[in-house]
Each structure stands twice: as C-alpha cells, then as structure tokens.
C-alpha cells in the first residue's frame, strides 16, 4: 500500500505505478509504502492533520522536551504544564543516551503522570521519532548496551513495560513548531 499526502492526487494506492504517477515531478512530494492498508491510512490521516492549518498554539496539556550533550552523551528531559508554565518533572542527567531516547522517556514519563492523574493531557512533543516509538510501544534506538548506560537501559525497560500495560491509547500530539514557534519547554543541556 502507498500513502500519498502531497502529490497531484492524495490517498491510498495499491500499485506503485499509481502512486508514482501522483508524485513524479511534483514539487516536494510526500509519500511512503506500507505493508497494510490500516498502516497506510493511519499515516495518511496523521500527515493530513500535520499539514492542516494549525490554529492558535495549545494552552492545555503537558509539553515535553529532551536535551543531549553530543550524539551519544548525558541527557536530560522534562515536562511543563502549558497552563501554568510550571515544571511537572525534570529527569537526568542520564549517561550515554541520545536526544531521541530522551524525547521518548519524556513522553512516557508524562503519560505515567497522566495515568496517575497527577497532570492533565494531552502530551505535546516536537519529536516525530519519539511519538512513533510510543505508538509502537518500544524504542528503536541502536545505542548498544554498556556499563555507562545501565541506568538509561533501566529507564527504557520501565518505559516500555508501562506502554505494554497502559490502560488507554496515548494522547500524544505533535507540537507544530512551524506554526507555533519553539515548544515552551525547549531547553539546552545544563552543564
């Protein structure tokens, strides 16, 4: 199945030739291949949502972000309440991680707090990778296990276990930096 969200015609196509006819020569085409129609439909719906006019920035929920010192290094992550601007959690530094892993852990931490009714949602993140990982119920990082990242691996294992047992679908939404500016929780690594 082929989802085309930017092309001459958009939609789901069952043959590559049909999909290619929509995107060949089209400026900045948007498309992807999937193994099932359901996956293609989910992606097409999400892309259409992201391409829709954004409206005003959200004023409710928890915004999350992470920072990492280097490609693989110490990472921190935190979340803020969009209504009050207050920090609802701040974690780290945790050694030998990546920014994507920090973003994943930040989303799951906020979802844990939402599950315990300590905060109200939705959860906002600007990381497509981390949002996808949460949707899959696991991270897909290629960071190899070492003694340095033992604490990180423990947190990742706990996060994945939470996602397996999570009582409801995650209400995680993409922060539209293109329309709303930087996510309010954005920060640089404290050294």
PDB file of C-alpha atoms in Angstrom:
ATOM      1  CA  UNK A   1       0.000   0.000   0.000  1.00  0.00           C
ATOM      2  CA  UNK A   2       1.195   3.511  -0.788  1.00  0.00           C
ATOM      3  CA  UNK A   3       0.059   6.607   1.081  1.00  0.00           C
ATOM      4  CA  UNK A   4       0.427   9.893  -0.813  1.00  0.00           C
ATOM      5  CA  UNK A   5      -0.218  13.010   1.257  1.00  0.00           C
ATOM      6  CA  UNK A   6       1.392  15.531  -1.110  1.00  0.00           C
ATOM      7  CA  UNK A   7       1.002  14.951  -4.835  1.00  0.00           C
ATOM      8  CA  UNK A   8      -1.291  15.520  -7.797  1.00  0.00           C
ATOM      9  CA  UNK A   9      -3.892  13.351  -6.040  1.00  0.00           C
ATOM     10  CA  UNK A  10      -3.669  12.208  -2.443  1.00  0.00           C
ATOM     11  CA  UNK A  11      -4.869   8.983  -0.891  1.00  0.00           C
ATOM     12  CA  UNK A  12      -4.066   5.277  -0.670  1.00  0.00           C
ATOM     13  CA  UNK A  13      -2.837   3.463  -3.776  1.00  0.00           C
ATOM     14  CA  UNK A  14      -2.404  -0.297  -4.128  1.00  0.00           C
ATOM     15  CA  UNK A  15       0.054  -0.166  -7.039  1.00  0.00           C
ATOM     16  CA  UNK A  16       3.374   1.659  -7.144  1.00  0.00           C
ATOM     17  CA  UNK A  17       2.676   2.859 -10.702  1.00  0.00           C
ATOM     18  CA  UNK A  18      -0.489   4.643  -9.487  1.00  0.00           C
ATOM     19  CA  UNK A  19       1.320   6.265  -6.579  1.00  0.00           C
ATOM     20  CA  UNK A  20       4.312   7.242  -8.708  1.00  0.00           C
ATOM     21  CA  UNK A  21       2.029   8.984 -11.206  1.00  0.00           C
ATOM     22  CA  UNK A  22       0.940  11.291  -8.362  1.00  0.00           C
ATOM     23  CA  UNK A  23       4.435  12.228  -7.195  1.00  0.00           C
ATOM     24  CA  UNK A  24       6.795  12.148 -10.221  1.00  0.00           C
ATOM     25  CA  UNK A  25       7.753  15.722 -10.986  1.00  0.00           C
ATOM     26  CA  UNK A  26       5.596  17.062  -8.159  1.00  0.00           C
ATOM     27  CA  UNK A  27       7.434  19.660  -6.035  1.00  0.00           C
ATOM     28  CA  UNK A  28       8.128  18.298  -2.526  1.00  0.00           C
ATOM     29  CA  UNK A  29       6.048  15.107  -2.789  1.00  0.00           C
ATOM     30  CA  UNK A  30       5.010  13.293   0.372  1.00  0.00           C
ATOM     31  CA  UNK A  31       4.536   9.522   0.275  1.00  0.00           C
ATOM     32  CA  UNK A  32       5.514   6.217   1.888  1.00  0.00           C
ATOM     33  CA  UNK A  33       4.995   2.473   1.406  1.00  0.00           C
ATOM     34  CA  UNK A  34       3.270   0.252   3.988  1.00  0.00           C
ATOM     35  CA  UNK A  35       2.584  -3.438   4.483  1.00  0.00           C
ATOM     36  CA  UNK A  36      -1.095  -2.949   5.302  1.00  0.00           C
ATOM     37  CA  UNK A  37      -3.922  -0.622   4.360  1.00  0.00           C
ATOM     38  CA  UNK A  38      -4.520   0.189   8.038  1.00  0.00           C
ATOM     39  CA  UNK A  39      -0.926   1.416   8.458  1.00  0.00           C
ATOM     40  CA  UNK A  40      -1.180   3.489   5.277  1.00  0.00           C
ATOM     41  CA  UNK A  41      -4.475   5.027   6.412  1.00  0.00           C
ATOM     42  CA  UNK A  42      -3.061   5.922   9.851  1.00  0.00           C
ATOM     43  CA  UNK A  43      -0.045   7.606   8.269  1.00  0.00           C
ATOM     44  CA  UNK A  44      -2.177   9.479   5.724  1.00  0.00           C
ATOM     45  CA  UNK A  45      -4.522  10.713   8.459  1.00  0.00           C
ATOM     46  CA  UNK A  46      -1.600  11.872  10.622  1.00  0.00           C
ATOM     47  CA  UNK A  47       0.105  13.647   7.713  1.00  0.00           C
ATOM     48  CA  UNK A  48      -3.109  15.405   6.747  1.00  0.00           C
ATOM     49  CA  UNK A  49      -3.537  16.516  10.347  1.00  0.00           C
ATOM     50  CA  UNK A  50       0.024  17.855  10.414  1.00  0.00           C
ATOM     51  CA  UNK A  51      -0.418  19.698   7.123  1.00  0.00           C
ATOM     52  CA  UNK A  52      -3.733  21.249   8.178  1.00  0.00           C
ATOM     53  CA  UNK A  53      -3.756  24.868   9.345  1.00  0.00           C
ATOM     54  CA  UNK A  54      -2.506  24.877  12.906  1.00  0.00           C
ATOM     55  CA  UNK A  55      -4.716  27.467  14.555  1.00  0.00           C
ATOM     56  CA  UNK A  56      -3.533  29.055  17.805  1.00  0.00           C
ATOM     57  CA  UNK A  57      -0.974  27.231  19.968  1.00  0.00           C
ATOM     58  CA  UNK A  58      -2.419  24.886  22.586  1.00  0.00           C
ATOM     59  CA  UNK A  59      -2.883  26.253  26.077  1.00  0.00           C
ATOM     60  CA  UNK A  60      -3.506  22.970  27.899  1.00  0.00           C
ATOM     61  CA  UNK A  61      -1.590  19.777  28.440  1.00  0.00           C
ATOM     62  CA  UNK A  62       1.999  18.847  29.140  1.00  0.00           C
ATOM     63  CA  UNK A  63       4.820  19.897  26.802  1.00  0.00           C
ATOM     64  CA  UNK A  64       7.925  17.676  26.888  1.00  0.00           C
ATOM     65  CA  UNK A  65      11.460  18.006  25.576  1.00  0.00           C
ATOM     66  CA  UNK A  66      14.916  16.499  25.961  1.00  0.00           C
ATOM     67  CA  UNK A  67      18.485  17.642  25.533  1.00  0.00           C
ATOM     68  CA  UNK A  68      21.606  15.583  24.999  1.00  0.00           C
ATOM     69  CA  UNK A  69      25.256  16.631  25.154  1.00  0.00           C
ATOM     70  CA  UNK A  70      26.576  15.182  21.886  1.00  0.00           C
ATOM     71  CA  UNK A  71      25.261  12.479  19.577  1.00  0.00           C
ATOM     72  CA  UNK A  72      25.589   9.988  22.450  1.00  0.00           C
ATOM     73  CA  UNK A  73      26.100  11.528  25.856  1.00  0.00           C
ATOM     74  CA  UNK A  74      24.389  12.645  29.042  1.00  0.00           C
ATOM     75  CA  UNK A  75      20.736  13.505  28.503  1.00  0.00           C
ATOM     76  CA  UNK A  76      18.052  15.323  30.430  1.00  0.00           C
ATOM     77  CA  UNK A  77      14.321  15.520  29.859  1.00  0.00           C
ATOM     78  CA  UNK A  78      11.452  17.416  31.387  1.00  0.00           C
ATOM     79  CA  UNK A  79       7.837  18.427  31.073  1.00  0.00           C
ATOM     80  CA  UNK A  80       5.906  21.595  31.817  1.00  0.00           C
ATOM     81  CA  UNK A  81       2.234  22.347  32.351  1.00  0.00           C
ATOM     82  CA  UNK A  82       1.183  24.592  29.455  1.00  0.00           C
ATOM     83  CA  UNK A  83      -1.434  26.386  31.596  1.00  0.00           C
ATOM     84  CA  UNK A  84       0.914  27.421  34.391  1.00  0.00           C
ATOM     85  CA  UNK A  85       4.380  27.119  32.863  1.00  0.00           C
ATOM     86  CA  UNK A  86       5.431  25.092  35.911  1.00  0.00           C
ATOM     87  CA  UNK A  87       7.857  22.197  35.568  1.00  0.00           C
ATOM     88  CA  UNK A  88       5.993  18.965  36.380  1.00  0.00           C
ATOM     89  CA  UNK A  89       9.060  16.727  36.072  1.00  0.00           C
ATOM     90  CA  UNK A  90      12.768  17.089  35.334  1.00  0.00           C
ATOM     91  CA  UNK A  91      14.944  13.993  34.952  1.00  0.00           C
ATOM     92  CA  UNK A  92      18.658  13.463  34.445  1.00  0.00           C
ATOM     93  CA  UNK A  93      21.342  13.743  33.584  1.00  0.00           C
ATOM     94  CA  UNK A  94      21.399  10.104  32.481  1.00  0.00           C
ATOM     95  CA  UNK A  95      24.640   8.958  30.858  1.00  0.00           C
ATOM     96  CA  UNK A  96      25.240   7.605  27.343  1.00  0.00           C
ATOM     97  CA  UNK A  97      21.891   8.364  25.721  1.00  0.00           C
ATOM     98  CA  UNK A  98      20.591  10.158  22.641  1.00  0.00           C
ATOM     99  CA  UNK A  99      18.160  13.009  22.188  1.00  0.00           C
ATOM    100  CA  UNK A 100      15.545  10.673  20.664  1.00  0.00           C
ATOM    101  CA  UNK A 101      15.754   8.391  23.706  1.00  0.00           C
ATOM    102  CA  UNK A 102      15.316  11.406  25.978  1.00  0.00           C
ATOM    103  CA  UNK A 103      12.280  12.559  23.990  1.00  0.00           C
ATOM    104  CA  UNK A 104      10.801   9.029  24.243  1.00  0.00           C
ATOM    105  CA  UNK A 105      11.402   8.894  28.001  1.00  0.00           C
ATOM    106  CA  UNK A 106       9.886  12.373  28.441  1.00  0.00           C
ATOM    107  CA  UNK A 107       6.664  11.371  26.673  1.00  0.00           C
ATOM    108  CA  UNK A 108       6.356   8.154  28.679  1.00  0.00           C
ATOM    109  CA  UNK A 109       7.076   9.972  31.957  1.00  0.00           C
ATOM    110  CA  UNK A 110       4.265  12.420  31.169  1.00  0.00           C
ATOM    111  CA  UNK A 111       1.946   9.531  30.258  1.00  0.00           C
ATOM    112  CA  UNK A 112       2.736   7.843  33.587  1.00  0.00           C
ATOM    113  CA  UNK A 113       1.802  11.046  35.404  1.00  0.00           C
ATOM    114  CA  UNK A 114      -1.365  11.340  33.307  1.00  0.00           C
ATOM    115  CA  UNK A 115      -2.258   7.738  34.190  1.00  0.00           C
ATOM    116  CA  UNK A 116      -1.904   8.545  37.915  1.00  0.00           C
ATOM    117  CA  UNK A 117      -3.967  11.713  37.360  1.00  0.00           C
ATOM    118  CA  UNK A 118      -1.127  13.924  38.560  1.00  0.00           C
ATOM    119  CA  UNK A 119      -1.399  16.026  35.378  1.00  0.00           C
ATOM    120  CA  UNK A 120      -3.947  16.516  32.608  1.00  0.00           C
ATOM    121  CA  UNK A 121      -3.286  15.935  28.927  1.00  0.00           C
ATOM    122  CA  UNK A 122      -2.719  15.896  26.090  1.00  0.00           C
ATOM    123  CA  UNK A 123       1.024  15.377  25.887  1.00  0.00           C
ATOM    124  CA  UNK A 124       2.816  17.621  23.357  1.00  0.00           C
ATOM    125  CA  UNK A 125       6.168  16.735  21.745  1.00  0.00           C
ATOM    126  CA  UNK A 126       8.011  18.009  18.695  1.00  0.00           C
ATOM    127  CA  UNK A 127       9.767  14.653  18.137  1.00  0.00           C
ATOM    128  CA  UNK A 128       8.226  12.593  15.330  1.00  0.00           C
ATOM    129  CA  UNK A 129      10.631   9.753  16.159  1.00  0.00           C
ATOM    130  CA  UNK A 130       9.677   9.593  19.836  1.00  0.00           C
ATOM    131  CA  UNK A 131       5.955   9.874  19.071  1.00  0.00           C
ATOM    132  CA  UNK A 132       6.275   6.960  16.634  1.00  0.00           C
ATOM    133  CA  UNK A 133       8.193   4.885  19.189  1.00  0.00           C
ATOM    134  CA  UNK A 134       5.494   5.493  21.803  1.00  0.00           C
ATOM    135  CA  UNK A 135       2.881   4.430  19.256  1.00  0.00           C
ATOM    136  CA  UNK A 136       4.835   1.215  18.641  1.00  0.00           C
ATOM    137  CA  UNK A 137       5.234   0.621  22.376  1.00  0.00           C
ATOM    138  CA  UNK A 138       9.042   0.486  22.214  1.00  0.00           C
ATOM    139  CA  UNK A 139      12.086   2.484  21.250  1.00  0.00           C
ATOM    140  CA  UNK A 140      14.109   1.582  18.183  1.00  0.00           C
ATOM    141  CA  UNK A 141      17.439   3.084  19.160  1.00  0.00           C
ATOM    142  CA  UNK A 142      20.635   1.404  18.019  1.00  0.00           C
ATOM    143  CA  UNK A 143      22.595   2.518  21.098  1.00  0.00           C
ATOM    144  CA  UNK A 144      24.460  -0.565  22.305  1.00  0.00           C
ATOM    145  CA  UNK A 145      24.263  -1.658  25.967  1.00  0.00           C
ATOM    146  CA  UNK A 146      27.297  -0.645  28.022  1.00  0.00           C
ATOM    147  CA  UNK A 147      28.099  -0.222  31.698  1.00  0.00           C
ATOM    148  CA  UNK A 148      27.787   3.554  31.193  1.00  0.00           C
ATOM    149  CA  UNK A 149      24.189   3.382  30.008  1.00  0.00           C
ATOM    150  CA  UNK A 150      22.883   0.871  32.551  1.00  0.00           C
ATOM    151  CA  UNK A 151      20.608   3.489  34.190  1.00  0.00           C
ATOM    152  CA  UNK A 152      19.323   4.577  30.781  1.00  0.00           C
ATOM    153  CA  UNK A 153      18.519   0.973  29.851  1.00  0.00           C
ATOM    154  CA  UNK A 154      16.684   0.522  33.158  1.00  0.00           C
ATOM    155  CA  UNK A 155      14.526   3.574  32.431  1.00  0.00           C
ATOM    156  CA  UNK A 156      13.851   2.414  28.870  1.00  0.00           C
ATOM    157  CA  UNK A 157      12.789  -1.027  30.083  1.00  0.00           C
ATOM    158  CA  UNK A 158      10.442   0.545  32.639  1.00  0.00           C
ATOM    159  CA  UNK A 159       9.002   2.860  29.980  1.00  0.00           C
ATOM    160  CA  UNK A 160       8.326   0.001  27.571  1.00  0.00           C
ATOM    161  CA  UNK A 161       6.679  -2.047  30.327  1.00  0.00           C
ATOM    162  CA  UNK A 162       4.416   0.900  31.121  1.00  0.00           C
ATOM    163  CA  UNK A 163       3.411   1.198  27.454  1.00  0.00           C
ATOM    164  CA  UNK A 164       2.536  -2.514  27.316  1.00  0.00           C
ATOM    165  CA  UNK A 165       0.248  -2.178  30.342  1.00  0.00           C
ATOM    166  CA  UNK A 166      -1.042   1.343  29.614  1.00  0.00           C
ATOM    167  CA  UNK A 167      -4.806   1.424  30.231  1.00  0.00           C
ATOM    168  CA  UNK A 168      -5.757   3.652  27.279  1.00  0.00           C
ATOM    169  CA  UNK A 169      -4.344   4.809  23.940  1.00  0.00           C
ATOM    170  CA  UNK A 170      -1.734   7.509  24.415  1.00  0.00           C
ATOM    171  CA  UNK A 171      -2.926  11.067  23.751  1.00  0.00           C
ATOM    172  CA  UNK A 172       0.359  12.313  22.346  1.00  0.00           C
ATOM    173  CA  UNK A 173       0.250  15.150  19.840  1.00  0.00           C
ATOM    174  CA  UNK A 174       2.820  16.821  17.611  1.00  0.00           C
ATOM    175  CA  UNK A 175       3.823  20.355  18.609  1.00  0.00           C
ATOM    176  CA  UNK A 176       3.637  22.460  15.422  1.00  0.00           C
ATOM    177  CA  UNK A 177       6.901  24.413  15.692  1.00  0.00           C
ATOM    178  CA  UNK A 178       6.396  25.621  12.122  1.00  0.00           C
ATOM    179  CA  UNK A 179       3.225  27.462  13.162  1.00  0.00           C
ATOM    180  CA  UNK A 180       3.585  27.994  16.912  1.00  0.00           C
ATOM    181  CA  UNK A 181       7.324  28.510  17.393  1.00  0.00           C
ATOM    182  CA  UNK A 182       9.591  26.536  19.720  1.00  0.00           C
ATOM    183  CA  UNK A 183       7.925  24.250  22.216  1.00  0.00           C
ATOM    184  CA  UNK A 184       7.758  26.185  25.526  1.00  0.00           C
ATOM    185  CA  UNK A 185       9.700  23.523  27.416  1.00  0.00           C
ATOM    186  CA  UNK A 186      12.640  23.561  24.986  1.00  0.00           C
ATOM    187  CA  UNK A 187      15.978  23.761  26.738  1.00  0.00           C
ATOM    188  CA  UNK A 188      19.654  23.195  26.262  1.00  0.00           C
ATOM    189  CA  UNK A 189      21.720  20.750  28.275  1.00  0.00           C
ATOM    190  CA  UNK A 190      22.781  22.180  31.630  1.00  0.00           C
ATOM    191  CA  UNK A 191      26.498  21.598  32.058  1.00  0.00           C
TER     192      UNK A 191
END
